[in-house]
Amino acid sequence: MSRVAICAPSTPFTPEDAARVIALAHEEYPGLDLHFHPQCFAVFGHFAGPDDLRREAFVECANDPMFDAVWFVRGGYGAVRIAEDALSLLSPEAANKTYLGYSDAGTLLGALYRQRIGRQVHAPMPGDIRREGGEAAVRRTLGYLSGDRAGLEPGLDGHPVAAFNLMTLAMLCGTPLMPGLAGHVVLIEEVSEHLYAVDRLLFHLSAHLGGIAGLRLGRVSDVPENDRPFGAEVEEIAQFWCQRHAIPYLGRADIGHDIDNKIVPFGLAGAGAGQ
């Protein structure tokens, strides 16, 4: 039996949606025991409770020897406000866990990866159950936690990898939370940003990715309509900034803010998985 702690470093969940996730796991993945921390349901303005509550819940889950994994409940915004302080409070037990999530949860995944604490995995979250057909995304992570590797991103090869939301990774650049990604293939995705904002983010990010093995572009979805066309599609934007900084552009990746979002274990954990 694998025991999974679920906490909310960013925005809140609801008990009703948590019950749906627990029921799905109970019915289809009997080898998993999911525990939603009560903090998941706290509400403090935009956040799942004040900063200190969110920090304490994450540290409690990470340091508890009874759990094998920590699953972040959903994204939004907020993890960056607690990450640096939280890392200083982690015990050696935190290094024995797998940490899973994406979007804003990438802040903690990146910070943990930088400090070599545990195993980081870009993966669907409980919050995806709210999407139409979102049970498929939740099943993908539940399956991964049960040992099924069918949900891995198909392009993983012999390089170490890391996957992030573009905004999240760009905001980590130049901070104490930014992981070293030299030699990695970096996968990025984005949602609900104008194309000019994607261009601006890639301008900043690409200047900090010297030495990576290449960039792969996931889905950039729900792009708002601007008052005039940007003049380049999203893949052209990525290729432009990769060329500017001599970063190999390696094509598309099967990740994004949607129910088809695939799983990417950081580092060499998924090497060769797509072969």
mmCIF file of C-alpha atoms in Angstrom:
data_model
loop_
_atom_site.group_PDB
_atom_site.id
_atom_site.type_symbol
_atom_site.label_atom_id
_atom_site.label_comp_id
_atom_site.label_asym_id
_atom_site.label_seq_id
_atom_site.Cartn_x
_atom_site.Cartn_y
_atom_site.Cartn_z
ATOM 1 C CA MET A 1 0.000 0.000 0.000
ATOM 2 C CA SER A 2 1.379 3.402 -1.041
ATOM 3 C CA ARG A 3 0.225 6.342 1.072
ATOM 4 C CA VAL A 4 -0.084 9.705 -0.670
ATOM 5 C CA ALA A 5 -0.380 13.048 1.123
ATOM 6 C CA ILE A 6 -2.170 15.814 -0.772
ATOM 7 C CA CYS A 7 -1.697 19.496 0.102
ATOM 8 C CA ALA A 8 -2.381 22.865 -1.513
ATOM 9 C CA PRO A 9 0.630 25.220 -1.750
ATOM 10 C CA SER A 10 -1.342 27.577 -3.977
ATOM 11 C CA THR A 11 -5.130 27.672 -4.309
ATOM 12 C CA PRO A 12 -7.932 25.745 -2.563
ATOM 13 C CA PHE A 13 -9.866 22.615 -3.424
ATOM 14 C CA THR A 14 -13.299 21.483 -2.254
ATOM 15 C CA PRO A 15 -14.285 18.494 -0.122
ATOM 16 C CA GLU A 16 -16.740 17.445 -2.831
ATOM 17 C CA ASP A 17 -14.040 17.235 -5.503
ATOM 18 C CA ALA A 18 -11.691 15.508 -3.062
ATOM 19 C CA ALA A 19 -14.373 12.884 -2.462
ATOM 20 C CA ARG A 20 -14.552 12.242 -6.220
ATOM 21 C CA VAL A 21 -10.792 11.685 -6.411
ATOM 22 C CA ILE A 22 -10.816 9.387 -3.364
ATOM 23 C CA ALA A 23 -13.713 7.381 -4.809
ATOM 24 C CA LEU A 24 -11.902 6.966 -8.124
ATOM 25 C CA ALA A 25 -8.727 5.802 -6.393
ATOM 26 C CA HIS A 26 -10.625 3.470 -4.078
ATOM 27 C CA GLU A 27 -12.479 1.828 -6.954
ATOM 28 C CA GLU A 28 -9.657 1.504 -9.492
ATOM 29 C CA TYR A 29 -6.371 1.737 -7.542
ATOM 30 C CA PRO A 30 -6.794 -0.201 -4.296
ATOM 31 C CA GLY A 31 -3.039 -0.135 -3.680
ATOM 32 C CA LEU A 32 -3.157 3.614 -3.050
ATOM 33 C CA ASP A 33 -4.254 5.364 0.133
ATOM 34 C CA LEU A 34 -4.933 9.073 -0.459
ATOM 35 C CA HIS A 35 -4.974 11.594 2.386
ATOM 36 C CA PHE A 36 -6.144 15.158 1.693
ATOM 37 C CA HIS A 37 -4.658 17.509 4.265
ATOM 38 C CA PRO A 38 -7.455 19.686 5.758
ATOM 39 C CA GLN A 39 -5.498 22.727 4.583
ATOM 40 C CA CYS A 40 -6.563 21.885 1.000
ATOM 41 C CA PHE A 41 -10.007 23.275 1.845
ATOM 42 C CA ALA A 42 -8.919 26.469 3.600
ATOM 43 C CA VAL A 43 -9.700 29.762 1.857
ATOM 44 C CA PHE A 44 -7.849 33.027 2.422
ATOM 45 C CA GLY A 45 -8.546 35.381 -0.463
ATOM 46 C CA HIS A 46 -6.933 33.831 -3.537
ATOM 47 C CA PHE A 47 -5.028 31.256 -1.513
ATOM 48 C CA ALA A 48 -5.636 27.935 0.236
ATOM 49 C CA GLY A 49 -5.079 29.579 3.581
ATOM 50 C CA PRO A 50 -2.476 32.147 4.684
ATOM 51 C CA ASP A 51 1.154 31.649 3.729
ATOM 52 C CA ASP A 52 2.105 30.140 7.077
ATOM 53 C CA LEU A 53 -0.710 27.571 6.916
ATOM 54 C CA ARG A 54 0.187 26.503 3.386
ATOM 55 C CA ARG A 55 3.881 26.266 4.307
ATOM 56 C CA GLU A 56 3.175 24.245 7.444
ATOM 57 C CA ALA A 57 0.898 21.811 5.603
ATOM 58 C CA PHE A 58 3.490 21.130 2.911
ATOM 59 C CA VAL A 59 6.283 20.663 5.463
ATOM 60 C CA GLU A 60 4.075 18.369 7.547
ATOM 61 C CA CYS A 61 3.320 16.186 4.522
ATOM 62 C CA ALA A 62 6.931 16.133 3.324
ATOM 63 C CA ASN A 63 8.380 15.295 6.742
ATOM 64 C CA ASP A 64 5.824 12.635 7.701
ATOM 65 C CA PRO A 65 7.453 9.177 7.413
ATOM 66 C CA MET A 66 4.039 7.567 6.919
ATOM 67 C CA PHE A 67 3.736 8.969 3.378
ATOM 68 C CA ASP A 68 5.486 7.806 0.227
ATOM 69 C CA ALA A 69 4.488 10.739 -1.987
ATOM 70 C CA VAL A 70 3.243 14.318 -1.811
ATOM 71 C CA TRP A 71 0.726 15.277 -4.497
ATOM 72 C CA PHE A 72 -0.034 18.950 -4.977
ATOM 73 C CA VAL A 73 -3.781 19.434 -5.281
ATOM 74 C CA ARG A 74 -3.870 22.161 -7.951
ATOM 75 C CA GLY A 75 -2.036 25.171 -9.349
ATOM 76 C CA GLY A 76 -3.034 28.806 -9.600
ATOM 77 C CA TYR A 77 -0.573 30.990 -7.711
ATOM 78 C CA GLY A 78 0.974 30.945 -4.256
ATOM 79 C CA ALA A 79 3.752 28.369 -4.027
ATOM 80 C CA VAL A 80 6.460 30.959 -4.618
ATOM 81 C CA ARG A 81 5.438 32.768 -1.413
ATOM 82 C CA ILE A 82 6.247 29.739 0.753
ATOM 83 C CA ALA A 83 8.853 27.691 -1.112
ATOM 84 C CA GLU A 84 12.125 29.138 0.169
ATOM 85 C CA ASP A 85 11.078 29.081 3.828
ATOM 86 C CA ALA A 86 9.535 25.625 3.461
ATOM 87 C CA LEU A 87 12.725 24.062 2.124
ATOM 88 C CA SER A 88 14.644 25.216 5.189
ATOM 89 C CA LEU A 89 12.196 23.274 7.389
ATOM 90 C CA LEU A 90 12.403 19.917 5.639
ATOM 91 C CA SER A 91 13.810 16.919 7.492
ATOM 92 C CA PRO A 92 15.848 14.065 5.980
ATOM 93 C CA GLU A 93 12.570 12.150 5.634
ATOM 94 C CA ALA A 94 11.493 14.560 2.875
ATOM 95 C CA ALA A 95 14.219 13.134 0.630
ATOM 96 C CA ASN A 96 12.460 9.764 0.563
ATOM 97 C CA LYS A 97 9.348 10.991 -1.239
ATOM 98 C CA THR A 98 8.019 11.571 -4.732
ATOM 99 C CA TYR A 99 6.514 15.030 -5.369
ATOM 100 C CA LEU A 100 3.944 15.426 -8.136
ATOM 101 C CA GLY A 101 2.150 18.306 -9.824
ATOM 102 C CA TYR A 102 2.451 20.925 -12.549
ATOM 103 C CA SER A 103 1.572 24.563 -13.247
ATOM 104 C CA ASP A 104 2.307 26.655 -10.124
ATOM 105 C CA ALA A 105 3.377 23.474 -8.325
ATOM 106 C CA GLY A 106 6.413 23.594 -10.614
ATOM 107 C CA THR A 107 7.803 26.217 -8.236
ATOM 108 C CA LEU A 108 8.208 23.589 -5.531
ATOM 109 C CA LEU A 109 9.233 20.872 -7.977
ATOM 110 C CA GLY A 110 12.019 23.113 -9.284
ATOM 111 C CA ALA A 111 13.143 24.168 -5.816
ATOM 112 C CA LEU A 112 13.193 20.571 -4.560
ATOM 113 C CA TYR A 113 15.054 19.460 -7.679
ATOM 114 C CA ARG A 114 17.650 22.172 -7.144
ATOM 115 C CA GLN A 115 18.220 20.924 -3.578
ATOM 116 C CA ARG A 116 18.109 17.228 -4.617
ATOM 117 C CA ILE A 117 15.303 16.513 -2.187
ATOM 118 C CA GLY A 118 13.204 13.551 -3.271
ATOM 119 C CA ARG A 119 11.939 12.766 -6.772
ATOM 120 C CA GLN A 120 10.040 15.357 -8.807
ATOM 121 C CA VAL A 121 7.370 14.512 -11.360
ATOM 122 C CA HIS A 122 5.403 16.786 -13.688
ATOM 123 C CA ALA A 123 1.987 15.112 -13.540
ATOM 124 C CA PRO A 124 -1.769 15.801 -13.517
ATOM 125 C CA MET A 125 -3.230 16.869 -10.181
ATOM 126 C CA PRO A 126 -6.471 16.185 -8.297
ATOM 127 C CA GLY A 127 -7.736 19.559 -9.533
ATOM 128 C CA ASP A 128 -7.881 18.150 -13.063
ATOM 129 C CA ILE A 129 -10.969 16.182 -12.091
ATOM 130 C CA ARG A 130 -12.903 19.426 -12.621
ATOM 131 C CA ARG A 131 -12.135 19.421 -16.342
ATOM 132 C CA GLU A 132 -14.499 17.730 -18.770
ATOM 133 C CA GLY A 133 -13.111 14.207 -19.050
ATOM 134 C CA GLY A 134 -10.647 15.042 -16.292
ATOM 135 C CA GLU A 135 -10.904 11.617 -14.715
ATOM 136 C CA ALA A 136 -8.513 10.429 -17.451
ATOM 137 C CA ALA A 137 -5.842 12.886 -16.284
ATOM 138 C CA VAL A 138 -6.278 11.936 -12.633
ATOM 139 C CA ARG A 139 -6.095 8.249 -13.567
ATOM 140 C CA ARG A 140 -2.782 8.909 -15.321
ATOM 141 C CA THR A 141 -1.159 10.037 -12.081
ATOM 142 C CA LEU A 142 -2.884 7.401 -9.973
ATOM 143 C CA GLY A 143 -1.587 4.818 -12.426
ATOM 144 C CA TYR A 144 1.930 6.227 -12.238
ATOM 145 C CA LEU A 145 1.818 6.061 -8.443
ATOM 146 C CA SER A 146 0.710 2.434 -8.805
ATOM 147 C CA GLY A 147 3.665 1.568 -11.037
ATOM 148 C CA ASP A 148 2.062 2.022 -14.471
ATOM 149 C CA ARG A 149 4.356 3.941 -16.856
ATOM 150 C CA ALA A 150 1.921 4.089 -19.802
ATOM 151 C CA GLY A 151 1.206 7.767 -19.082
ATOM 152 C CA LEU A 152 4.790 8.961 -19.574
ATOM 153 C CA GLU A 153 5.462 11.651 -22.167
ATOM 154 C CA PRO A 154 6.405 9.653 -25.275
ATOM 155 C CA GLY A 155 9.464 11.683 -26.316
ATOM 156 C CA LEU A 156 11.604 10.990 -23.251
ATOM 157 C CA ASP A 157 15.028 9.708 -24.238
ATOM 158 C CA GLY A 158 18.491 9.324 -22.769
ATOM 159 C CA HIS A 159 18.771 12.952 -21.640
ATOM 160 C CA PRO A 160 17.779 14.175 -18.205
ATOM 161 C CA VAL A 161 14.531 16.120 -18.475
ATOM 162 C CA ALA A 162 12.420 18.653 -16.619
ATOM 163 C CA ALA A 163 8.969 20.020 -17.450
ATOM 164 C CA PHE A 164 7.437 23.331 -16.403
ATOM 165 C CA ASN A 165 4.760 25.854 -17.084
ATOM 166 C CA LEU A 166 6.477 28.659 -18.999
ATOM 167 C CA MET A 167 5.403 31.456 -16.651
ATOM 168 C CA THR A 168 6.433 29.449 -13.597
ATOM 169 C CA LEU A 169 9.900 28.619 -14.905
ATOM 170 C CA ALA A 170 10.513 32.138 -16.207
ATOM 171 C CA MET A 171 9.698 33.574 -12.771
ATOM 172 C CA LEU A 172 12.189 31.205 -11.097
ATOM 173 C CA CYS A 173 15.077 32.487 -13.223
ATOM 174 C CA GLY A 174 17.580 34.492 -11.197
ATOM 175 C CA THR A 175 16.112 33.399 -7.854
ATOM 176 C CA PRO A 176 17.367 30.940 -5.201
ATOM 177 C CA LEU A 177 14.668 28.503 -6.352
ATOM 178 C CA MET A 178 15.898 28.070 -9.924
ATOM 179 C CA PRO A 179 17.220 24.551 -10.562
ATOM 180 C CA GLY A 180 20.332 23.881 -12.626
ATOM 181 C CA LEU A 181 19.146 22.573 -15.997
ATOM 182 C CA ALA A 182 22.394 22.312 -17.972
ATOM 183 C CA GLY A 183 22.386 19.140 -20.036
ATOM 184 C CA HIS A 184 18.616 18.722 -19.657
ATOM 185 C CA VAL A 185 15.912 18.659 -22.267
ATOM 186 C CA VAL A 186 13.435 21.230 -20.954
ATOM 187 C CA LEU A 187 9.731 20.871 -21.754
ATOM 188 C CA ILE A 188 7.469 23.909 -21.400
ATOM 189 C CA GLU A 189 3.742 24.616 -21.761
ATOM 190 C CA GLU A 190 1.461 27.592 -21.166
ATOM 191 C CA VAL A 191 -2.193 28.574 -20.805
ATOM 192 C CA SER A 192 -4.225 31.797 -21.028
ATOM 193 C CA GLU A 193 -1.404 34.107 -22.094
ATOM 194 C CA HIS A 194 -1.344 36.434 -25.109
ATOM 195 C CA LEU A 195 1.219 35.512 -27.753
ATOM 196 C CA TYR A 196 3.150 38.696 -27.031
ATOM 197 C CA ALA A 197 3.383 37.562 -23.392
ATOM 198 C CA VAL A 198 4.656 34.147 -24.512
ATOM 199 C CA ASP A 199 7.283 35.963 -26.576
ATOM 200 C CA ARG A 200 8.255 38.120 -23.601
ATOM 201 C CA LEU A 201 8.512 35.092 -21.300
ATOM 202 C CA LEU A 202 10.689 33.197 -23.781
ATOM 203 C CA PHE A 203 12.917 36.268 -24.175
ATOM 204 C CA HIS A 204 13.593 36.142 -20.440
ATOM 205 C CA LEU A 205 13.721 32.357 -20.026
ATOM 206 C CA SER A 206 15.959 31.603 -22.992
ATOM 207 C CA ALA A 207 18.623 33.947 -21.621
ATOM 208 C CA HIS A 208 18.836 31.687 -18.539
ATOM 209 C CA LEU A 209 18.903 28.313 -20.279
ATOM 210 C CA GLY A 210 22.442 28.266 -21.605
ATOM 211 C CA GLY A 211 23.873 24.765 -21.708
ATOM 212 C CA ILE A 212 20.599 22.869 -21.898
ATOM 213 C CA ALA A 213 20.400 19.949 -24.318
ATOM 214 C CA GLY A 214 17.318 21.375 -25.981
ATOM 215 C CA LEU A 215 13.825 22.805 -25.630
ATOM 216 C CA ARG A 216 10.550 21.057 -26.431
ATOM 217 C CA LEU A 217 7.303 22.976 -26.673
ATOM 218 C CA GLY A 218 4.100 21.642 -25.164
ATOM 219 C CA ARG A 219 0.642 23.024 -25.775
ATOM 220 C CA VAL A 220 -0.001 26.741 -25.459
ATOM 221 C CA SER A 221 -3.755 26.806 -24.980
ATOM 222 C CA ASP A 222 -6.615 29.254 -24.452
ATOM 223 C CA VAL A 223 -4.616 32.102 -25.985
ATOM 224 C CA PRO A 224 -6.601 35.340 -25.554
ATOM 225 C CA GLU A 225 -7.371 37.337 -28.681
ATOM 226 C CA ASN A 226 -5.380 40.542 -28.876
ATOM 227 C CA ASP A 227 -6.450 43.781 -30.611
ATOM 228 C CA ARG A 228 -4.072 42.912 -33.472
ATOM 229 C CA PRO A 229 -2.386 39.714 -34.686
ATOM 230 C CA PHE A 230 1.023 39.051 -33.168
ATOM 231 C CA GLY A 231 2.447 37.981 -36.513
ATOM 232 C CA ALA A 232 4.003 34.660 -35.480
ATOM 233 C CA GLU A 233 2.621 31.381 -34.240
ATOM 234 C CA VAL A 234 3.734 29.953 -30.917
ATOM 235 C CA GLU A 235 6.184 27.448 -32.402
ATOM 236 C CA GLU A 236 7.801 30.207 -34.461
ATOM 237 C CA ILE A 237 8.211 32.226 -31.274
ATOM 238 C CA ALA A 238 9.929 29.330 -29.505
ATOM 239 C CA GLN A 239 12.195 28.695 -32.497
ATOM 240 C CA PHE A 240 13.132 32.387 -32.684
ATOM 241 C CA TRP A 241 14.345 32.566 -29.082
ATOM 242 C CA CYS A 242 16.061 29.184 -29.252
ATOM 243 C CA GLN A 243 17.982 30.328 -32.318
ATOM 244 C CA ARG A 244 18.883 33.616 -30.628
ATOM 245 C CA HIS A 245 20.546 31.749 -27.749
ATOM 246 C CA ALA A 246 21.867 28.712 -29.661
ATOM 247 C CA ILE A 247 19.443 26.371 -27.875
ATOM 248 C CA PRO A 248 18.488 23.266 -29.885
ATOM 249 C CA TYR A 249 14.767 23.346 -30.627
ATOM 250 C CA LEU A 250 13.612 19.728 -30.443
ATOM 251 C CA GLY A 251 9.972 19.989 -31.499
ATOM 252 C CA ARG A 252 6.701 19.492 -29.663
ATOM 253 C CA ALA A 253 5.917 17.823 -26.331
ATOM 254 C CA ASP A 254 2.733 16.171 -25.095
ATOM 255 C CA ILE A 255 2.170 18.316 -22.009
ATOM 256 C CA GLY A 256 -0.251 21.117 -21.258
ATOM 257 C CA HIS A 257 -3.088 22.439 -19.113
ATOM 258 C CA ASP A 258 -5.527 19.798 -20.322
ATOM 259 C CA ILE A 259 -6.668 16.230 -19.760
ATOM 260 C CA ASP A 260 -3.983 14.871 -22.132
ATOM 261 C CA ASN A 261 -1.117 16.261 -20.038
ATOM 262 C CA LYS A 262 1.519 13.522 -19.861
ATOM 263 C CA ILE A 263 3.892 12.595 -17.060
ATOM 264 C CA VAL A 264 7.535 13.731 -16.977
ATOM 265 C CA PRO A 265 9.791 12.477 -14.156
ATOM 266 C CA PHE A 266 12.619 14.956 -13.623
ATOM 267 C CA GLY A 267 16.218 14.004 -14.270
ATOM 268 C CA LEU A 268 17.021 10.593 -15.674
ATOM 269 C CA ALA A 269 14.044 8.870 -14.024
ATOM 270 C CA GLY A 270 12.168 8.636 -17.324
ATOM 271 C CA ALA A 271 15.146 8.136 -19.643
ATOM 272 C CA GLY A 272 14.407 5.713 -22.421
ATOM 273 C CA ALA A 273 10.721 5.565 -21.516
ATOM 274 C CA GLY A 274 9.573 6.505 -24.965
ATOM 275 C CA GLN A 275 11.707 3.919 -26.743
#
